[in-house]
Short mmCIF file of C-alpha atoms in Angstrom, two decimals:
data_model
loop_
_atom_site.label_atom_id
_atom_site.label_comp_id
_atom_site.label_asym_id
_atom_site.label_seq_id
_atom_site.Cartn_x
_atom_site.Cartn_y
_atom_site.Cartn_z
CA LYS A 24 99.63 100.76 120.54
CA GLU A 25 102.45 102.90 121.92
CA LYS A 26 104.21 102.41 118.58
CA HIS A 27 101.37 104.04 116.66
CA LYS A 28 100.64 106.98 118.87
CA ILE A 29 100.34 109.67 116.18
CA LEU A 30 97.83 107.71 114.10
CA HIS A 31 95.95 106.91 117.31
CA ARG A 32 95.89 110.55 118.33
CA LEU A 33 94.77 111.81 114.90
CA LEU A 34 91.94 109.30 114.82
CA GLN A 35 90.78 110.32 118.27
CA ASN A 36 90.79 114.07 117.55
CA SER A 37 87.29 115.26 116.86
CA THR A 38 88.17 117.31 113.72
CA SER B 24 78.19 112.83 97.27
CA HIS B 25 79.51 112.13 100.78
CA LEU B 26 82.76 110.90 99.28
CA LEU B 27 83.08 113.93 96.99
CA GLU B 28 82.57 116.23 99.96
CA ALA B 29 85.13 114.36 102.05
CA GLU B 30 87.86 114.86 99.42
CA PRO B 31 90.86 116.59 101.04
CA GLU B 32 92.22 119.93 99.92
CA LYS B 33 95.30 120.31 97.69
CA VAL B 34 98.76 119.95 99.14
CA TYR B 35 101.85 121.67 97.79
CA ALA B 36 105.31 120.10 97.85
CA MET B 37 107.28 123.33 98.33
CA PRO B 38 110.77 121.84 97.74
CA ASP B 39 113.39 123.52 99.91
CA PRO B 40 115.21 126.00 97.60
CA ALA B 41 118.25 125.88 99.91
CA LEU B 42 118.95 122.20 99.16
CA PRO B 43 121.09 121.12 96.17
CA ASP B 44 119.09 119.37 93.41
CA ASP B 45 120.01 115.76 94.13
CA ASP B 46 118.35 112.48 95.13
CA ILE B 47 118.27 113.49 98.79
CA LYS B 48 116.34 116.65 97.98
CA ALA B 49 113.83 114.75 95.82
CA LEU B 50 113.26 112.06 98.45
CA THR B 51 113.07 114.61 101.28
CA THR B 52 110.44 116.53 99.31
CA LEU B 53 108.42 113.36 98.63
CA CYS B 54 108.55 112.13 102.24
CA ASP B 55 107.56 115.54 103.59
CA LEU B 56 104.68 115.78 101.10
CA ALA B 57 103.53 112.25 101.96
CA ASP B 58 103.57 113.02 105.68
CA ARG B 59 101.34 116.08 105.23
CA GLU B 60 99.01 114.20 102.89
CA LEU B 61 98.72 111.38 105.42
CA VAL B 62 97.36 113.80 108.00
CA LEU B 63 94.72 114.88 105.46
CA ASN B 64 93.97 111.29 104.48
CA ILE B 65 93.31 110.35 108.08
CA GLY B 66 90.87 113.26 108.28
CA TRP B 67 89.34 112.03 105.02
CA ALA B 68 88.88 108.50 106.35
CA LYS B 69 87.06 109.87 109.38
CA HIS B 70 84.54 111.51 107.06
CA LEU B 71 83.69 108.30 105.22
CA PRO B 72 80.21 107.18 106.19
CA GLY B 73 80.61 104.43 108.78
CA PHE B 74 84.38 104.64 109.25
CA SER B 75 84.31 106.49 112.56
CA SER B 76 81.84 104.01 114.03
CA LEU B 77 84.36 101.18 113.49
CA ARG B 78 86.41 100.18 116.52
CA LEU B 79 89.43 102.44 116.92
CA ALA B 80 91.75 99.43 116.59
CA ASP B 81 90.14 98.52 113.27
CA GLN B 82 90.31 102.12 112.00
CA MET B 83 94.04 101.96 112.71
CA ARG B 84 94.47 98.59 110.99
CA LEU B 85 92.69 99.78 107.85
CA LEU B 86 94.82 102.90 107.59
CA GLN B 87 98.00 100.99 108.38
CA GLY B 88 97.13 98.58 105.58
CA ALA B 89 95.95 101.00 102.91
CA TRP B 90 97.72 104.33 103.49
CA MET B 91 100.13 103.92 100.58
CA GLU B 92 97.36 102.75 98.23
CA VAL B 93 95.39 105.88 99.12
CA LEU B 94 98.44 108.14 98.62
CA LEU B 95 99.27 106.53 95.27
CA LEU B 96 95.72 106.63 93.97
CA ARG B 97 95.69 110.37 94.61
CA VAL B 98 98.96 110.80 92.69
CA VAL B 99 97.54 108.66 89.89
CA PHE B 100 94.36 110.72 89.63
CA ARG B 101 96.30 113.99 89.58
CA SER B 102 98.54 112.56 86.83
CA LEU B 103 95.76 111.52 84.41
CA GLY B 104 96.17 114.70 82.35
CA ALA B 105 99.97 114.71 82.37
CA GLN B 106 102.15 113.06 79.73
CA ASP B 107 104.31 110.31 81.30
CA ARG B 108 104.82 112.47 84.37
CA LEU B 109 103.71 111.92 87.93
CA VAL B 110 101.99 114.91 89.50
CA PHE B 111 102.91 114.45 93.17
CA ALA B 112 101.65 118.00 93.68
CA GLU B 113 100.88 120.93 91.41
CA ASP B 114 104.34 122.26 92.17
CA TYR B 115 106.08 118.87 92.05
CA VAL B 116 105.87 116.92 88.80
CA MET B 117 108.34 114.11 88.09
CA ASP B 118 109.32 112.64 84.73
CA ALA B 119 111.24 109.39 84.16
CA ALA B 120 114.65 111.11 84.20
CA GLN B 121 113.94 112.82 87.52
CA ALA B 122 112.64 109.54 88.97
CA ARG B 123 115.89 107.85 87.94
CA LEU B 124 117.85 110.60 89.68
CA ALA B 125 115.77 110.08 92.82
CA GLY B 126 116.47 106.33 92.66
CA LEU B 127 112.83 105.46 92.07
CA PRO B 128 112.66 104.42 88.39
CA ASP B 129 110.68 101.20 88.99
CA LEU B 130 108.17 102.88 91.24
CA HIS B 131 107.70 105.68 88.70
CA ALA B 132 107.10 103.13 85.94
CA GLY B 133 104.70 101.15 88.12
CA VAL B 134 102.58 104.16 89.03
CA LEU B 135 102.54 105.26 85.37
CA GLN B 136 101.15 101.85 84.44
CA LEU B 137 98.20 102.61 86.73
CA VAL B 138 97.86 106.09 85.23
CA ARG B 139 97.69 104.65 81.71
CA LYS B 140 95.14 102.05 82.77
CA TYR B 141 92.80 104.62 84.34
CA ARG B 142 93.35 107.11 81.53
CA ALA B 143 92.32 104.51 78.96
CA MET B 144 89.15 103.89 80.99
CA GLY B 145 88.45 107.61 81.40
CA LEU B 146 88.40 107.40 85.20
CA GLU B 147 86.00 109.97 86.63
CA MET B 148 86.22 111.89 89.91
CA GLU B 149 83.25 109.97 91.35
CA GLU B 150 84.89 106.65 90.50
CA PHE B 151 88.23 107.78 91.90
CA VAL B 152 86.80 108.75 95.31
CA THR B 153 84.83 105.49 95.48
CA LEU B 154 87.81 103.32 94.55
CA LYS B 155 89.90 105.05 97.18
CA ALA B 156 87.30 104.23 99.85
CA ILE B 157 87.07 100.62 98.62
CA ALA B 158 90.87 100.30 98.83
CA LEU B 159 90.75 101.49 102.45
CA ALA B 160 87.98 99.07 103.39
CA ASN B 161 89.81 96.32 101.45
CA ALA B 162 93.05 96.59 103.43
CA ASP B 163 92.96 92.84 104.24
CA SER B 164 94.58 93.20 107.63
CA MET B 165 94.94 89.87 109.41
CA HIS B 166 94.06 91.45 112.72
CA ILE B 167 90.65 93.05 112.15
CA GLU B 168 88.55 92.64 115.29
CA ASP B 169 85.11 93.28 113.82
CA ALA B 170 85.37 91.94 110.28
CA GLU B 171 81.63 92.15 109.79
CA ALA B 172 81.60 95.92 110.35
CA VAL B 173 84.50 96.41 107.92
CA GLN B 174 82.70 94.25 105.35
CA LYS B 175 79.61 96.38 105.78
CA LEU B 176 81.62 99.54 105.09
CA GLN B 177 83.08 97.94 101.96
CA ASP B 178 79.67 96.73 100.77
CA CYS B 179 78.25 100.21 101.25
CA VAL B 180 80.95 101.87 99.09
CA HIS B 181 80.83 99.04 96.55
CA GLU B 182 77.09 99.57 96.22
CA ALA B 183 77.63 103.30 95.70
CA LEU B 184 80.01 102.50 92.83
CA GLN B 185 77.52 100.09 91.28
CA ASP B 186 74.70 102.64 91.60
CA TYR B 187 76.87 105.29 89.99
CA GLU B 188 77.81 103.04 87.06
CA ARG B 189 74.21 101.94 86.50
CA ALA B 190 73.19 105.59 86.28
CA ARG B 191 76.17 107.02 84.37
CA HIS B 192 77.35 104.11 82.24
CA PRO B 193 74.25 101.98 81.69
CA GLY B 194 75.69 100.68 78.42
CA ASP B 195 78.79 99.28 80.13
CA PRO B 196 77.70 96.72 82.74
CA ARG B 197 81.29 95.60 83.37
CA ARG B 198 82.68 99.02 84.24
CA ALA B 199 82.38 98.73 88.05
CA GLY B 200 84.01 95.30 87.93
CA ARG B 201 86.80 96.51 85.65
CA LEU B 202 87.53 99.36 88.05
CA ILE B 203 87.67 97.01 91.03
CA MET B 204 89.96 94.69 89.07
CA THR B 205 92.55 97.49 88.95
CA LEU B 206 92.99 97.19 92.73
CA PRO B 207 95.50 94.28 92.60
CA LEU B 208 97.89 96.44 90.55
CA LEU B 209 97.37 99.29 93.01
CA ARG B 210 98.17 96.95 95.93
CA GLN B 211 101.25 95.61 94.14
CA THR B 212 102.53 99.11 93.38
CA ALA B 213 101.90 100.25 96.96
CA THR B 214 103.86 97.26 98.27
CA MET B 215 106.73 98.24 95.98
CA ALA B 216 106.53 101.84 97.22
CA VAL B 217 106.57 100.82 100.89
CA ARG B 218 109.62 98.59 100.23
CA SER B 219 111.44 101.43 98.47
CA PHE B 220 110.81 103.87 101.31
CA CYS B 221 111.73 101.26 103.95
CA SER B 222 115.10 100.84 102.30
CA ILE B 223 115.52 104.62 102.00
CA ARG B 224 114.78 104.80 105.71
CA GLN B 225 117.43 102.19 106.46
CA ASP B 226 120.00 104.21 104.52
CA GLY B 227 119.26 107.00 106.97
CA ARG B 228 120.16 109.86 104.62
CA VAL B 229 116.64 111.25 104.21
CA PRO B 230 114.79 112.95 107.06
CA MET B 231 111.31 111.51 107.61
CA HIS B 232 108.49 112.84 109.75
CA LYS B 233 107.00 110.78 112.53
CA LEU B 234 103.62 109.84 111.04
CA PHE B 235 105.23 108.68 107.79
CA LEU B 236 107.77 106.65 109.81
CA GLU B 237 105.06 105.20 111.99
CA LEU B 238 103.10 103.93 109.00
CA LEU B 239 106.23 102.63 107.25
CA GLU B 240 107.03 100.68 110.39
CA ALA B 241 103.51 99.24 110.49
CA ASN B 242 104.28 97.70 107.09
CA ALA B 243 107.92 96.74 107.65
#
């Protein structure tokens, strides 16, 4: 999961 | 109509005028454009009905599996009206000679094959947005946790395509199937694209942004 942190973050953002 | 509304805004390539016109500049421009489009495509996926209710891990798997197919399908759709050129962005159109200079002649030819196929069929905006959603839901990741939920998403978009074709092309009962049968060529071309950019990355001469790198690595 650490390897895909940007994708993870963008999916979690509410926008 | 949900899919049409979810369609991302235009992106411009804005090649750096300070760089000399060589392969590095072309590839830098493409990788930068792809990175910005990926951010939009992730936002797009989140607006697909049902996508955000999938498990986060499955949302990631689908995007990691289909990101290049989604990017390429957008290039293909933009290029339908161009003559043997790929419209990466309104301000970045590439012909065969430029693709050769960039070191991407096979990829250029492969994407043009898709363009010709869809042009011959008269691909419509509604069909394009539906196919793109089907490609995402069809990512075939080996590690999907809730396969039933992903199948449901795919069935839902598939049904929308069938409804559309029944209403708009009642005289052509095979049209939805013919569109779906273009997906293997899209997958094959996306695999080729990922391989090309992985080898460009290994050369280390082209700067790449983090999201683009992250997704390349997910496919390496």
